[in-house]
mmCIF file of C-alpha atoms in Angstrom:
data_model
loop_
_atom_site.group_PDB
_atom_site.id
_atom_site.type_symbol
_atom_site.label_atom_id
_atom_site.label_comp_id
_atom_site.label_asym_id
_atom_site.label_seq_id
_atom_site.Cartn_x
_atom_site.Cartn_y
_atom_site.Cartn_z
ATOM 1 C CA UNK A 1 96.166 107.152 100.293
ATOM 2 C CA UNK A 2 92.598 108.030 98.539
ATOM 3 C CA UNK A 3 91.500 105.920 95.289
ATOM 4 C CA UNK A 4 90.810 109.719 93.717
ATOM 5 C CA UNK A 5 94.811 110.004 94.013
ATOM 6 C CA UNK A 6 95.963 106.609 93.040
ATOM 7 C CA UNK A 7 94.529 107.457 90.370
ATOM 8 C CA UNK A 8 94.988 110.545 89.414
ATOM 9 C CA UNK A 9 98.847 109.939 89.535
ATOM 10 C CA UNK A 10 98.383 106.533 87.632
ATOM 11 C CA UNK A 11 96.809 108.850 84.721
ATOM 12 C CA UNK A 12 99.564 111.806 85.265
ATOM 13 C CA UNK A 13 102.374 109.311 84.810
ATOM 14 C CA UNK A 14 100.921 107.847 81.457
ATOM 15 C CA UNK A 15 100.531 111.460 80.446
ATOM 16 C CA UNK A 16 104.062 112.924 81.317
ATOM 17 C CA UNK A 17 105.613 109.908 79.675
ATOM 18 C CA UNK A 18 103.531 110.406 76.487
ATOM 19 C CA UNK A 19 104.369 114.547 76.921
ATOM 20 C CA UNK A 20 108.111 113.778 77.310
ATOM 21 C CA UNK A 21 108.439 111.061 74.604
ATOM 22 C CA UNK A 22 106.978 114.135 72.161
ATOM 23 C CA UNK A 23 108.784 116.715 73.866
ATOM 24 C CA UNK A 24 105.716 118.856 74.834
ATOM 25 C CA UNK A 25 105.770 118.888 78.890
ATOM 26 C CA UNK A 26 105.307 122.826 78.995
ATOM 27 C CA UNK A 27 102.601 122.849 76.500
ATOM 28 C CA UNK A 28 100.924 119.625 78.101
ATOM 29 C CA UNK A 29 100.832 121.291 81.810
ATOM 30 C CA UNK A 30 99.235 124.322 80.431
ATOM 31 C CA UNK A 31 96.530 122.526 78.423
ATOM 32 C CA UNK A 32 95.852 120.117 81.694
ATOM 33 C CA UNK A 33 95.537 123.669 83.563
ATOM 34 C CA UNK A 34 93.217 124.977 81.543
ATOM 35 C CA UNK A 35 90.900 121.770 81.109
ATOM 36 C CA UNK A 36 90.825 121.686 85.243
ATOM 37 C CA UNK A 37 89.506 124.984 85.039
ATOM 38 C CA UNK A 38 87.072 124.281 82.421
ATOM 39 C CA UNK A 39 86.036 121.044 84.790
ATOM 40 C CA UNK A 40 85.386 123.089 87.395
ATOM 41 C CA UNK A 41 82.350 124.729 85.953
ATOM 42 C CA UNK A 42 79.578 123.365 87.982
ATOM 43 C CA UNK A 43 77.154 123.378 84.940
ATOM 44 C CA UNK A 44 79.971 121.865 82.500
ATOM 45 C CA UNK A 45 80.771 119.071 85.428
ATOM 46 C CA UNK A 46 77.225 118.780 85.928
ATOM 47 C CA UNK A 47 76.998 117.435 82.019
ATOM 48 C CA UNK A 48 79.749 115.293 81.980
ATOM 49 C CA UNK A 49 78.821 113.634 85.323
ATOM 50 C CA UNK A 50 74.931 113.268 84.450
ATOM 51 C CA UNK A 51 74.372 109.739 84.554
ATOM 52 C CA UNK A 52 71.385 109.693 81.593
ATOM 53 C CA UNK A 53 73.585 111.653 79.255
ATOM 54 C CA UNK A 54 75.143 108.994 76.679
ATOM 55 C CA UNK A 55 79.244 108.414 77.064
ATOM 56 C CA UNK A 56 78.975 108.784 73.292
ATOM 57 C CA UNK A 57 77.012 112.473 73.742
ATOM 58 C CA UNK A 58 79.887 113.113 76.263
ATOM 59 C CA UNK A 59 82.958 112.216 74.239
ATOM 60 C CA UNK A 60 81.657 113.751 71.019
ATOM 61 C CA UNK A 61 80.934 117.403 73.275
ATOM 62 C CA UNK A 62 84.513 116.999 74.754
ATOM 63 C CA UNK A 63 86.464 116.330 71.038
ATOM 64 C CA UNK A 64 84.563 119.088 69.007
ATOM 65 C CA UNK A 65 84.979 121.706 72.694
ATOM 66 C CA UNK A 66 88.770 120.677 73.006
ATOM 67 C CA UNK A 67 89.495 119.280 69.473
ATOM 68 C CA UNK A 68 92.530 121.625 67.772
ATOM 69 C CA UNK A 69 93.136 123.584 71.245
ATOM 70 C CA UNK A 70 94.698 120.678 73.493
ATOM 71 C CA UNK A 71 97.095 117.534 72.444
ATOM 72 C CA UNK A 72 95.869 114.798 71.143
ATOM 73 C CA UNK A 73 97.662 113.448 74.127
ATOM 74 C CA UNK A 74 95.743 115.149 76.686
ATOM 75 C CA UNK A 75 92.376 114.929 74.422
ATOM 76 C CA UNK A 76 92.580 110.707 74.961
ATOM 77 C CA UNK A 77 93.285 111.188 78.415
ATOM 78 C CA UNK A 78 90.305 112.817 78.772
ATOM 79 C CA UNK A 79 88.176 110.251 77.097
ATOM 80 C CA UNK A 80 89.844 107.336 79.261
ATOM 81 C CA UNK A 81 88.924 109.687 82.116
ATOM 82 C CA UNK A 82 85.275 109.699 80.948
ATOM 83 C CA UNK A 83 84.655 106.615 80.023
ATOM 84 C CA UNK A 84 85.918 104.891 83.022
ATOM 85 C CA UNK A 85 83.950 107.884 85.102
ATOM 86 C CA UNK A 86 87.661 109.069 86.696
ATOM 87 C CA UNK A 87 86.502 112.841 85.888
ATOM 88 C CA UNK A 88 86.866 113.015 89.530
ATOM 89 C CA UNK A 89 90.394 112.599 89.949
ATOM 90 C CA UNK A 90 91.630 115.500 87.265
ATOM 91 C CA UNK A 91 92.915 117.716 90.335
ATOM 92 C CA UNK A 92 94.978 115.200 91.385
ATOM 93 C CA UNK A 93 96.083 114.118 87.974
ATOM 94 C CA UNK A 94 97.297 117.771 87.376
ATOM 95 C CA UNK A 95 98.696 118.280 90.622
ATOM 96 C CA UNK A 96 100.901 115.074 90.312
ATOM 97 C CA UNK A 97 101.941 115.960 86.973
ATOM 98 C CA UNK A 98 102.866 119.273 87.747
ATOM 99 C CA UNK A 99 105.617 117.939 90.197
ATOM 100 C CA UNK A 100 106.721 115.033 87.848
ATOM 101 C CA UNK A 101 107.743 118.203 84.927
ATOM 102 C CA UNK A 102 109.155 119.988 88.011
ATOM 103 C CA UNK A 103 111.351 117.476 88.960
ATOM 104 C CA UNK A 104 111.826 116.616 85.334
ATOM 105 C CA UNK A 105 112.998 120.181 85.167
ATOM 106 C CA UNK A 106 115.402 119.412 88.310
ATOM 107 C CA UNK A 107 112.983 122.290 90.203
ATOM 108 C CA UNK A 108 111.298 121.373 93.852
ATOM 109 C CA UNK A 109 109.372 123.907 95.912
ATOM 110 C CA UNK A 110 110.146 124.090 99.669
ATOM 111 C CA UNK A 111 107.295 124.708 101.688
ATOM 112 C CA UNK A 112 108.573 126.915 104.399
ATOM 113 C CA UNK A 113 106.833 127.131 107.638
ATOM 114 C CA UNK A 114 107.972 130.205 109.751
ATOM 115 C CA UNK A 115 105.864 132.524 112.557
ATOM 116 C CA UNK A 116 106.341 135.250 110.631
ATOM 117 C CA UNK A 117 106.265 136.027 106.514
ATOM 118 C CA UNK A 118 109.719 135.990 105.364
ATOM 119 C CA UNK A 119 111.359 138.862 103.372
ATOM 120 C CA UNK A 120 112.360 138.564 99.704
ATOM 121 C CA UNK A 121 116.395 138.353 100.994
ATOM 122 C CA UNK A 122 115.848 135.631 103.225
ATOM 123 C CA UNK A 123 113.714 133.750 100.588
ATOM 124 C CA UNK A 124 116.316 133.652 98.181
ATOM 125 C CA UNK A 125 118.878 132.311 101.051
ATOM 126 C CA UNK A 126 116.641 129.537 101.971
ATOM 127 C CA UNK A 127 116.603 128.300 98.392
ATOM 128 C CA UNK A 128 119.987 128.354 97.719
ATOM 129 C CA UNK A 129 120.953 126.677 101.097
ATOM 130 C CA UNK A 130 118.290 123.693 100.373
ATOM 131 C CA UNK A 131 119.567 124.256 96.857
ATOM 132 C CA UNK A 132 122.641 123.270 97.393
ATOM 133 C CA UNK A 133 121.376 120.635 99.665
ATOM 134 C CA UNK A 134 118.964 119.158 96.836
ATOM 135 C CA UNK A 135 121.000 120.002 94.079
ATOM 136 C CA UNK A 136 117.724 121.217 92.529
ATOM 137 C CA UNK A 137 116.078 124.704 91.648
ATOM 138 C CA UNK A 138 113.854 125.742 94.720
ATOM 139 C CA UNK A 139 111.150 127.590 94.949
ATOM 140 C CA UNK A 140 109.889 128.817 98.480
ATOM 141 C CA UNK A 141 106.422 128.219 99.066
ATOM 142 C CA UNK A 142 106.195 130.582 102.383
ATOM 143 C CA UNK A 143 103.834 129.489 105.027
ATOM 144 C CA UNK A 144 102.681 130.926 108.271
ATOM 145 C CA UNK A 145 102.567 129.261 111.520
ATOM 146 C CA UNK A 146 102.673 131.035 114.545
ATOM 147 C CA UNK A 147 102.665 128.212 116.758
ATOM 148 C CA UNK A 148 106.230 127.813 115.553
ATOM 149 C CA UNK A 149 107.266 130.196 118.270
ATOM 150 C CA UNK A 150 110.828 130.855 116.369
ATOM 151 C CA UNK A 151 112.948 128.961 113.857
ATOM 152 C CA UNK A 152 111.577 127.425 110.971
ATOM 153 C CA UNK A 153 110.107 124.046 109.325
ATOM 154 C CA UNK A 154 111.382 123.112 106.000
ATOM 155 C CA UNK A 155 109.148 120.616 103.739
ATOM 156 C CA UNK A 156 110.571 119.036 100.228
ATOM 157 C CA UNK A 157 108.922 116.357 99.291
ATOM 158 C CA UNK A 158 108.414 114.076 101.532
ATOM 159 C CA UNK A 159 111.550 115.469 103.533
ATOM 160 C CA UNK A 160 111.231 117.600 106.957
ATOM 161 C CA UNK A 161 113.777 119.749 107.797
ATOM 162 C CA UNK A 162 113.142 121.055 111.129
ATOM 163 C CA UNK A 163 114.940 123.826 112.615
ATOM 164 C CA UNK A 164 112.174 125.350 114.385
ATOM 165 C CA UNK A 165 112.013 126.454 118.638
ATOM 166 C CA UNK A 166 109.508 124.109 119.610
ATOM 167 C CA UNK A 167 111.112 121.386 118.018
ATOM 168 C CA UNK A 168 114.616 122.155 120.190
ATOM 169 C CA UNK A 169 112.584 122.706 123.161
ATOM 170 C CA UNK A 170 110.645 119.644 122.804
ATOM 171 C CA UNK A 171 114.227 117.042 122.405
ATOM 172 C CA UNK A 172 115.562 119.109 125.534
ATOM 173 C CA UNK A 173 112.524 117.884 127.127
ATOM 174 C CA UNK A 174 112.894 114.654 126.345
ATOM 175 C CA UNK A 175 116.864 114.540 126.908
ATOM 176 C CA UNK A 176 116.113 116.489 130.797
ATOM 177 C CA UNK A 177 112.961 113.721 131.581
#
């Protein structure tokens, strides 16, 4: 796992715990999304990563820009990211925070690979089926993979449910070989 992902996860866990304790999970997620969008601006990102601009100036600018618009938890996390020169981990932090928040609410995303786009009814049946298996509310993210030939592959977290025709053919080939 890359250092950026590891660092992002660490900060996301800490921020998630603070937001959960203060009952601000949703607000923190929305604020974090807005901040990530803000940091994607090339000019602003350049300012915060510029080596000749002092850390005090960067923190003061961030504080004036975001004070009252984001929670103290988010602002303090951003200060720490800046001070430790870890701003490049902010995307990974958001992704992991969203995952933690969804898990906390009992939601999970199922990435469903199919050779063709699923209909709404098919997506709903898959969500219900895998919701029964996992005990979570499933949101289907359909991705087209024409190499599957037929069937589906479903990834929920670290788990892969493979009901594709290509995997069945591979199994048959192993048995016959």
